[in-house]
Short mmCIF file of C-alpha atoms in Angstrom, two decimals:
data_model
loop_
_atom_site.label_atom_id
_atom_site.label_comp_id
_atom_site.label_asym_id
_atom_site.label_seq_id
_atom_site.Cartn_x
_atom_site.Cartn_y
_atom_site.Cartn_z
CA MET A 198 0.01 -0.05 0.02
CA LYS A 199 1.48 3.36 -1.02
CA ALA A 200 1.83 6.16 1.49
CA TYR A 201 1.32 9.93 0.75
CA ILE A 202 1.85 13.17 2.55
CA VAL A 203 -1.27 15.23 2.25
CA GLY A 204 -0.72 17.87 4.85
CA VAL A 205 2.26 19.60 6.48
CA GLY A 206 2.73 22.30 9.02
CA MET A 207 5.50 23.84 11.11
CA THR A 208 6.15 26.68 13.47
CA LYS A 209 8.76 29.30 12.87
CA PHE A 210 11.98 27.95 14.34
CA GLU A 211 13.11 30.27 17.12
CA LYS A 212 16.07 30.87 19.38
CA PRO A 213 15.25 29.18 22.72
CA GLU A 214 13.45 31.41 25.15
CA THR A 215 12.43 33.89 22.43
CA ARG A 216 8.78 33.02 22.73
CA ASP A 217 6.86 32.31 25.86
CA TRP A 218 5.56 28.84 24.80
CA GLN A 219 5.69 25.26 25.88
CA TYR A 220 6.32 22.27 23.61
CA TRP A 221 2.64 21.44 23.53
CA ASP A 222 1.89 24.97 22.27
CA MET A 223 4.39 24.35 19.43
CA VAL A 224 2.85 21.02 18.59
CA LYS A 225 -0.68 22.43 18.59
CA GLU A 226 0.42 25.14 16.12
CA ALA A 227 2.25 22.83 13.82
CA GLY A 228 -0.22 19.97 14.12
CA THR A 229 -3.24 22.20 13.45
CA ALA A 230 -1.62 23.67 10.40
CA ALA A 231 -0.85 20.20 9.00
CA LEU A 232 -4.49 19.02 9.56
CA THR A 233 -5.81 22.17 8.01
CA ASP A 234 -3.49 21.67 5.01
CA ALA A 235 -4.75 18.16 4.61
CA SER A 236 -8.46 19.05 5.08
CA VAL A 237 -8.78 16.31 7.77
CA ALA A 238 -9.86 16.44 11.40
CA TYR A 239 -7.85 15.14 14.32
CA GLU A 240 -10.58 12.61 14.74
CA ASP A 241 -9.45 11.01 11.45
CA ILE A 242 -6.01 10.31 12.80
CA GLU A 243 -5.60 6.69 13.78
CA GLN A 244 -2.09 6.62 15.14
CA ALA A 245 0.62 9.19 15.97
CA ALA A 246 4.40 8.98 15.99
CA VAL A 247 5.90 11.92 17.94
CA GLY A 248 9.58 12.64 18.03
CA TYR A 249 11.66 14.61 20.56
CA CYS A 250 14.89 14.41 22.48
CA PHE A 251 14.77 16.74 25.41
CA GLN A 252 11.51 15.93 27.24
CA ALA A 253 10.38 13.12 29.54
CA SER A 254 8.68 9.91 28.58
CA THR A 255 5.12 10.30 27.24
CA ALA A 256 5.71 13.94 26.35
CA GLY A 257 4.29 12.95 22.95
CA GLN A 258 0.94 12.22 24.58
CA ARG A 259 1.07 15.54 26.44
CA ALA A 260 1.73 17.26 23.14
CA VAL A 261 -0.91 15.70 20.98
CA TYR A 262 -3.55 16.02 23.70
CA GLU A 263 -3.71 19.67 22.68
CA LEU A 264 -5.07 18.49 19.29
CA GLY A 265 -7.64 16.08 20.80
CA LEU A 266 -8.33 13.33 23.34
CA THR A 267 -9.32 10.47 21.03
CA GLY A 268 -7.39 7.58 22.72
CA ILE A 269 -5.32 6.75 19.71
CA PRO A 270 -1.91 5.00 20.08
CA VAL A 271 0.92 7.52 20.48
CA TYR A 272 4.51 6.37 19.95
CA ASN A 273 7.33 8.38 21.50
CA VAL A 274 10.43 8.47 19.23
CA ASN A 275 13.94 9.45 20.08
CA ASN A 276 16.74 8.94 17.58
CA ASN A 277 19.05 11.98 18.23
CA CYS A 278 19.08 14.39 15.26
CA ALA A 279 17.29 11.81 13.03
CA THR A 280 14.32 11.83 15.38
CA GLY A 281 11.91 13.61 13.07
CA SER A 282 12.57 11.54 10.03
CA THR A 283 12.30 8.33 12.20
CA ALA A 284 8.78 9.47 13.29
CA LEU A 285 7.93 10.02 9.63
CA MET A 286 9.23 6.63 8.71
CA MET A 287 7.11 5.02 11.41
CA ALA A 288 4.04 6.78 10.03
CA ARG A 289 4.76 5.55 6.55
CA GLN A 290 5.32 2.02 7.81
CA PHE A 291 1.99 2.08 9.69
CA VAL A 292 0.21 3.06 6.46
CA GLU A 293 2.08 0.74 4.13
CA GLY A 294 1.58 -2.08 6.64
CA GLY A 295 -2.13 -1.50 6.88
CA ALA A 296 -2.13 -0.37 10.48
CA GLY A 297 -3.84 2.81 9.58
CA ASP A 298 -5.11 4.97 6.65
CA CYS A 299 -4.44 8.27 8.22
CA VAL A 300 -1.48 8.77 10.55
CA LEU A 301 0.19 11.83 12.08
CA ALA A 302 3.99 12.30 12.31
CA LEU A 303 5.07 15.04 14.70
CA GLY A 304 8.35 16.38 15.93
CA PHE A 305 9.15 19.09 18.42
CA GLU A 306 11.98 20.42 20.61
CA LYS A 307 12.26 23.00 23.38
CA MET A 308 15.94 23.38 23.88
CA ALA A 309 18.34 25.26 26.19
CA ARG A 310 20.54 27.98 24.86
CA GLY A 311 24.13 27.22 24.07
CA SER A 312 25.92 24.40 22.30
CA LEU A 313 24.87 20.87 22.54
CA GLY A 314 27.04 18.54 24.62
CA GLY A 315 28.31 15.26 23.43
CA GLY A 316 26.08 12.92 25.37
CA GLY A 317 23.15 12.60 23.08
CA SER A 318 19.61 13.50 24.27
CA ASP A 319 20.67 14.29 27.84
CA GLY A 320 22.68 17.18 26.63
CA GLY A 321 25.73 15.67 28.25
CA ALA A 322 28.76 17.90 28.85
CA GLY A 323 31.34 15.58 27.43
CA ASP A 324 31.17 12.49 29.75
CA PHE A 325 31.99 10.15 26.91
CA LYS A 326 32.59 7.21 29.19
CA THR A 327 28.89 6.81 29.61
CA SER A 328 27.56 8.52 26.43
CA PRO A 329 25.92 6.42 23.78
CA VAL A 330 28.28 8.09 21.33
CA ALA A 331 31.45 7.24 23.34
CA ARG A 332 32.78 5.08 20.47
CA HIS A 333 32.35 7.96 17.91
CA TYR A 334 34.16 10.49 20.19
CA GLY A 335 36.78 7.82 21.06
CA ILE A 336 37.67 7.75 17.34
CA MET A 337 38.02 11.53 17.38
CA ALA A 338 40.17 11.59 20.53
CA ALA A 339 42.47 8.95 19.15
CA ALA A 340 43.05 10.81 15.92
CA HIS A 341 42.94 14.42 17.04
CA GLY A 342 42.98 14.54 20.83
CA PHE A 343 40.24 16.52 22.67
CA GLU A 344 40.02 20.28 22.80
CA MET A 345 37.85 22.45 25.02
CA THR A 346 35.36 23.31 22.27
CA PRO A 347 31.76 22.16 21.93
CA PRO A 348 31.93 18.40 21.33
CA THR A 349 29.65 18.14 18.32
CA ALA A 350 31.32 21.07 16.59
CA GLN A 351 34.61 19.41 17.50
CA ILE A 352 33.98 16.03 15.77
CA PHE A 353 32.57 17.77 12.66
CA GLY A 354 35.25 20.33 12.63
CA ASN A 355 37.90 17.54 12.77
CA ALA A 356 36.07 15.82 9.90
CA ALA A 357 36.49 19.09 7.99
CA ARG A 358 40.20 19.23 8.78
CA GLU A 359 40.54 15.60 7.47
CA HIS A 360 38.67 16.58 4.30
CA MET A 361 40.95 19.57 3.78
CA GLU A 362 44.10 17.62 4.32
CA ARG A 363 42.96 14.69 2.11
CA TYR A 364 41.35 16.50 -0.81
CA GLY A 365 42.48 20.07 -0.62
CA THR A 366 39.11 21.47 0.38
CA THR A 367 39.40 25.03 1.34
CA GLU A 368 37.94 27.20 4.19
CA ALA A 369 36.27 29.29 1.57
CA GLN A 370 34.49 26.26 0.09
CA LEU A 371 33.24 25.31 3.55
CA ALA A 372 32.13 28.88 4.05
CA ALA A 373 30.35 28.86 0.70
CA VAL A 374 27.90 26.18 2.07
CA ALA A 375 26.88 28.45 4.89
CA ALA A 376 26.68 31.59 2.66
CA LYS A 377 24.42 29.70 0.25
CA ASN A 378 22.08 28.46 3.02
CA HIS A 379 21.85 31.83 4.72
CA ARG A 380 21.03 33.32 1.40
CA HIS A 381 18.32 30.76 0.81
CA SER A 382 16.72 31.34 4.19
CA ALA A 383 16.07 34.98 3.43
CA GLY A 384 13.01 33.78 1.52
CA ASN A 385 11.77 31.47 4.33
CA PRO A 386 9.45 33.00 6.92
CA TYR A 387 9.82 29.83 9.11
CA ALA A 388 13.59 30.22 9.38
CA GLN A 389 15.32 31.21 12.60
CA PHE A 390 17.78 33.34 10.70
CA GLN A 391 16.84 35.30 7.58
CA ASP A 392 20.00 37.48 7.04
CA PRO A 393 22.20 36.82 4.05
CA TYR A 394 26.01 36.62 4.58
CA THR A 395 28.90 36.63 2.11
CA VAL A 396 31.70 34.00 2.17
CA ASP A 397 34.00 36.62 3.69
CA GLU A 398 31.51 37.40 6.44
CA VAL A 399 31.15 33.71 7.21
CA LEU A 400 34.92 33.36 7.50
CA ALA A 401 35.15 36.39 9.72
CA ALA A 402 32.49 35.20 12.20
CA LYS A 403 33.46 33.85 15.68
CA PRO A 404 35.56 30.69 15.50
CA ILE A 405 33.91 27.62 17.15
CA HIS A 406 36.40 24.81 16.24
CA ARG A 407 38.69 25.43 13.43
CA PRO A 408 37.84 25.63 10.56
CA LEU A 409 34.19 26.06 11.50
CA THR A 410 32.84 29.55 12.47
CA ARG A 411 29.66 30.33 14.14
CA LEU A 412 27.83 30.95 10.82
CA GLN A 413 28.77 27.38 9.75
CA CYS A 414 27.11 25.73 12.68
CA SER A 415 23.36 24.96 13.19
CA PRO A 416 21.90 26.75 16.26
CA THR A 417 19.87 25.41 19.10
CA SER A 418 16.29 26.02 18.32
CA ASP A 419 12.63 25.76 19.59
CA GLY A 420 10.01 24.52 17.19
CA ALA A 421 7.68 21.89 15.81
CA ALA A 422 6.73 20.30 12.49
CA ALA A 423 3.94 17.88 11.45
CA ALA A 424 2.92 15.74 8.55
CA VAL A 425 -0.25 13.89 7.81
CA VAL A 426 0.55 10.54 6.09
CA VAL A 427 -2.24 8.58 4.42
CA SER A 428 -3.03 5.68 2.27
CA GLU A 429 -3.90 5.70 -1.44
CA ARG A 430 -7.36 4.63 -0.53
CA PHE A 431 -7.69 7.66 1.85
CA VAL A 432 -6.49 9.94 -0.87
CA GLU A 433 -9.13 8.65 -3.25
CA GLN A 434 -12.00 8.62 -0.74
CA HIS A 435 -11.28 12.22 0.35
CA GLY A 436 -10.40 13.72 -2.98
CA LEU A 437 -6.93 14.68 -1.92
CA GLY A 438 -5.11 13.93 -5.16
CA ASP A 439 -4.17 17.54 -5.73
CA ARG A 440 -2.58 17.69 -2.27
CA ALA A 441 -0.84 14.32 -2.23
CA VAL A 442 2.95 13.92 -2.44
CA GLY A 443 4.06 10.28 -2.64
CA ILE A 444 6.72 8.81 -0.33
CA ALA A 445 8.36 6.94 -3.23
CA ALA A 446 11.18 5.23 -1.20
CA GLN A 447 12.67 5.59 2.25
CA ALA A 448 15.59 3.92 4.07
CA MET A 449 17.11 4.03 7.50
CA THR A 450 20.65 2.79 8.16
CA THR A 451 22.69 2.70 11.36
CA ASP A 452 26.44 2.33 11.97
CA THR A 453 28.39 -0.57 10.67
CA GLY A 454 32.03 -1.40 11.00
CA ALA A 455 32.74 1.10 8.19
CA SER A 456 31.87 3.97 10.62
CA PHE A 457 34.90 3.13 12.80
CA ALA A 458 37.38 0.98 10.74
CA SER A 459 39.12 3.92 9.15
CA GLY A 460 39.63 5.75 12.43
CA THR A 461 38.49 8.99 10.76
CA CYS A 462 35.94 11.57 11.92
CA ILE A 463 34.67 11.63 8.30
CA ASP A 464 33.37 8.07 8.76
CA ALA A 465 32.45 8.42 12.42
CA VAL A 466 30.02 11.33 11.76
CA GLY A 467 28.06 9.13 9.36
CA LEU A 468 29.30 9.19 5.77
CA PRO A 469 29.07 5.44 5.35
CA MET A 470 25.55 5.42 6.82
CA SER A 471 24.37 8.23 4.51
CA ARG A 472 25.89 6.59 1.40
CA GLU A 473 24.15 3.22 2.12
CA ALA A 474 20.74 4.90 2.89
CA ALA A 475 20.93 6.80 -0.40
CA ARG A 476 21.92 3.66 -2.30
CA GLN A 477 18.93 1.76 -0.93
CA VAL A 478 16.53 4.58 -1.79
CA TYR A 479 17.90 4.99 -5.34
CA GLU A 480 17.60 1.21 -5.86
CA LYS A 481 14.05 1.07 -4.53
CA ALA A 482 12.96 3.98 -6.65
CA GLY A 483 14.91 3.13 -9.74
CA ILE A 484 16.57 6.49 -10.03
CA GLY A 485 19.84 8.19 -9.38
CA ALA A 486 21.10 11.52 -8.15
CA GLU A 487 20.80 12.95 -11.60
CA ASP A 488 16.99 12.58 -11.38
CA LEU A 489 16.64 14.81 -8.29
CA ASP A 490 15.39 18.36 -8.49
CA VAL A 491 15.45 19.64 -4.87
CA ILE A 492 17.28 18.29 -1.80
CA GLU A 493 16.92 19.09 1.89
CA LEU A 494 20.01 17.62 3.62
CA HIS A 495 21.40 17.52 7.18
CA ASP A 496 23.83 20.47 7.20
CA CYS A 497 24.27 20.51 10.95
CA PHE A 498 27.81 21.93 10.14
CA SER A 499 28.98 23.14 6.75
CA ILE A 500 31.25 20.09 6.37
CA ASN A 501 28.37 17.73 6.68
CA GLU A 502 26.71 19.31 3.61
CA LEU A 503 29.89 18.57 1.65
CA LEU A 504 30.09 15.02 2.96
CA THR A 505 26.47 14.37 2.02
CA TYR A 506 27.01 15.68 -1.51
CA GLU A 507 29.41 12.74 -1.87
CA ALA A 508 27.19 10.25 -0.04
CA LEU A 509 24.30 11.09 -2.27
CA GLY A 510 26.30 10.81 -5.40
CA LEU A 511 26.04 14.47 -6.43
CA CYS A 512 29.85 14.25 -7.01
CA GLY A 513 32.73 12.01 -6.57
CA GLU A 514 34.79 11.52 -3.46
CA GLY A 515 36.66 14.68 -2.48
CA GLU A 516 34.86 16.82 -5.17
CA SER A 517 32.19 18.37 -2.92
CA GLY A 518 34.16 21.56 -2.22
CA ALA A 519 34.38 22.36 -5.93
CA LEU A 520 30.71 21.47 -6.35
CA VAL A 521 29.43 24.04 -4.03
CA GLU A 522 31.88 26.58 -5.23
CA SER A 523 30.64 26.12 -8.80
CA GLY A 524 27.10 27.14 -7.94
CA ALA A 525 25.68 23.67 -8.80
CA THR A 526 23.69 23.36 -5.58
CA THR A 527 21.83 26.66 -5.52
CA HIS A 528 19.18 28.29 -7.74
CA GLY A 529 20.16 28.21 -11.35
CA GLY A 530 22.46 25.19 -10.72
CA ARG A 531 21.99 21.45 -11.32
CA TRP A 532 20.22 20.97 -7.96
CA VAL A 533 18.83 23.33 -5.30
CA VAL A 534 20.08 22.05 -1.95
CA ASN A 535 18.53 23.36 1.22
CA PRO A 536 16.23 25.98 -0.30
CA SER A 537 14.72 26.33 3.24
CA GLY A 538 18.06 27.56 4.57
CA GLY A 539 18.88 24.16 5.98
CA LEU A 540 19.80 23.48 9.58
CA ILE A 541 22.40 26.17 9.60
CA SER A 542 20.04 29.01 8.86
CA LYS A 543 16.48 27.62 9.28
CA GLY A 544 17.33 26.14 12.68
CA HIS A 545 17.66 22.72 14.25
CA PRO A 546 15.09 21.73 16.89
CA LEU A 547 16.20 18.12 16.89
CA GLY A 548 12.89 16.32 16.96
CA ALA A 549 11.35 18.56 14.42
CA THR A 550 14.15 18.78 11.69
CA GLY A 551 13.35 15.67 9.72
CA ILE A 552 9.69 16.51 9.44
CA ALA A 553 10.50 20.17 8.61
CA GLN A 554 12.58 18.92 5.69
CA ALA A 555 9.55 16.90 4.48
CA ALA A 556 7.38 19.94 4.81
CA GLU A 557 9.74 22.06 2.71
CA LEU A 558 9.87 19.39 0.06
CA THR A 559 6.07 18.95 0.03
CA TRP A 560 5.69 22.75 -0.57
CA GLN A 561 8.35 22.65 -3.28
CA LEU A 562 6.79 19.75 -5.15
CA ARG A 563 3.29 21.40 -4.97
CA GLY A 564 4.79 24.65 -6.19
CA GLU A 565 3.84 26.42 -2.98
CA ALA A 566 7.32 27.58 -1.72
CA GLY A 567 7.00 31.26 -2.74
CA PRO A 568 10.30 33.13 -3.33
CA ARG A 569 12.44 30.05 -2.70
CA GLN A 570 10.52 27.90 -5.21
CA VAL A 571 12.54 25.59 -7.42
CA PRO A 572 10.94 25.70 -10.84
CA ASP A 573 9.11 22.55 -12.04
CA ALA A 574 10.28 20.42 -9.08
CA ARG A 575 8.93 16.92 -9.27
CA THR A 576 11.36 14.87 -7.25
CA GLY A 577 12.75 15.77 -3.81
CA LEU A 578 15.08 14.05 -1.48
CA ALA A 579 15.48 14.52 2.28
CA HIS A 580 18.54 13.43 4.31
CA ASN A 581 18.52 13.46 8.11
CA ILE A 582 21.22 11.98 10.26
CA GLY A 583 21.95 11.57 14.02
CA LEU A 584 25.14 10.52 15.76
CA GLY A 585 24.94 7.38 17.58
CA GLY A 586 23.71 6.67 14.85
CA ALA A 587 20.96 6.76 12.22
CA ALA A 588 20.73 8.10 8.74
CA VAL A 589 17.27 8.42 7.05
CA VAL A 590 16.91 9.18 3.36
CA THR A 591 13.37 9.93 2.03
CA LEU A 592 12.40 10.36 -1.62
CA LEU A 593 9.22 12.31 -2.40
CA ARG A 594 7.54 12.58 -5.73
CA ARG A 595 4.68 14.74 -6.94
#
């Protein structure tokens, strides 16, 4: 049974403590928007998958109770930064498996200000002996030592250093990723940041962990996103064909030996996972990277966008710096990558990110993305990754 997204919604992503709201307020706003977009009532929802990282068990129930008290099953999902796409994947599986014709995928986060720690969802401050990502940071420490910089920025920054040393990637090419995404977000009213920056301004920003500056790092954010996922039968019964965007293929991968065998941060932060998830999706859909029109990928740091270009097959190994510098991944280029502004500029409330990517692609494929619209977009791909680890790749088709 095929699964379709027929409604999406999200809040504006905000710097923590900017708005006086609770996580259930965010979910009510995003969920109501998605239901309205789909022209369905909450009473039509048969199951809900709710993703978050920084709240207590059953916070998913507390959140959706603002939409209605119908007694449906609610599944609480936590998969680090891949949480939102994991909730979306569960919703798709429920529909395709016949467990429901109309399912809600939700993701939210209410975060604390400041950089994330290295301990996963507990926001740990670097106690890698007990952290679920201890093996990943152990790889980093063995290769690069440990500096007194934010742990997540440090492991990705060290991946950037490796890429520069191995392939000649430049700091300007890394900064070009951030400049592109900040420029894109200027047309996105949901983005946390909407100011464009030049490559020189990105390079001149506050250093976080060399070579990464503040403008190359995704911020902590508050926000929520939602998607209504339905069966083909539901689409036909409710006349939703003009709203429906098909989930053509989807795959989740987790770490294998390849994540750790090389002893590099490039692999420890998920390049092998992303490459394999993309391979599975392309194989299921019978397409390749050349068939994509628009891409929302996990640019938690500028280096991860470059690594993901290579994992998705947009270019060869080590060629991603030249690719972004060429303009191939912005408007007028071969693909438009992160038209929303990506995590760097749109924001990164962990539980909401993956579903917000799907929302952006849904708007793009319907032709509803306003000033950031990719002309004639028919095929969109989302990539969402979390350390610890999980990579989810989703292919959407109009």
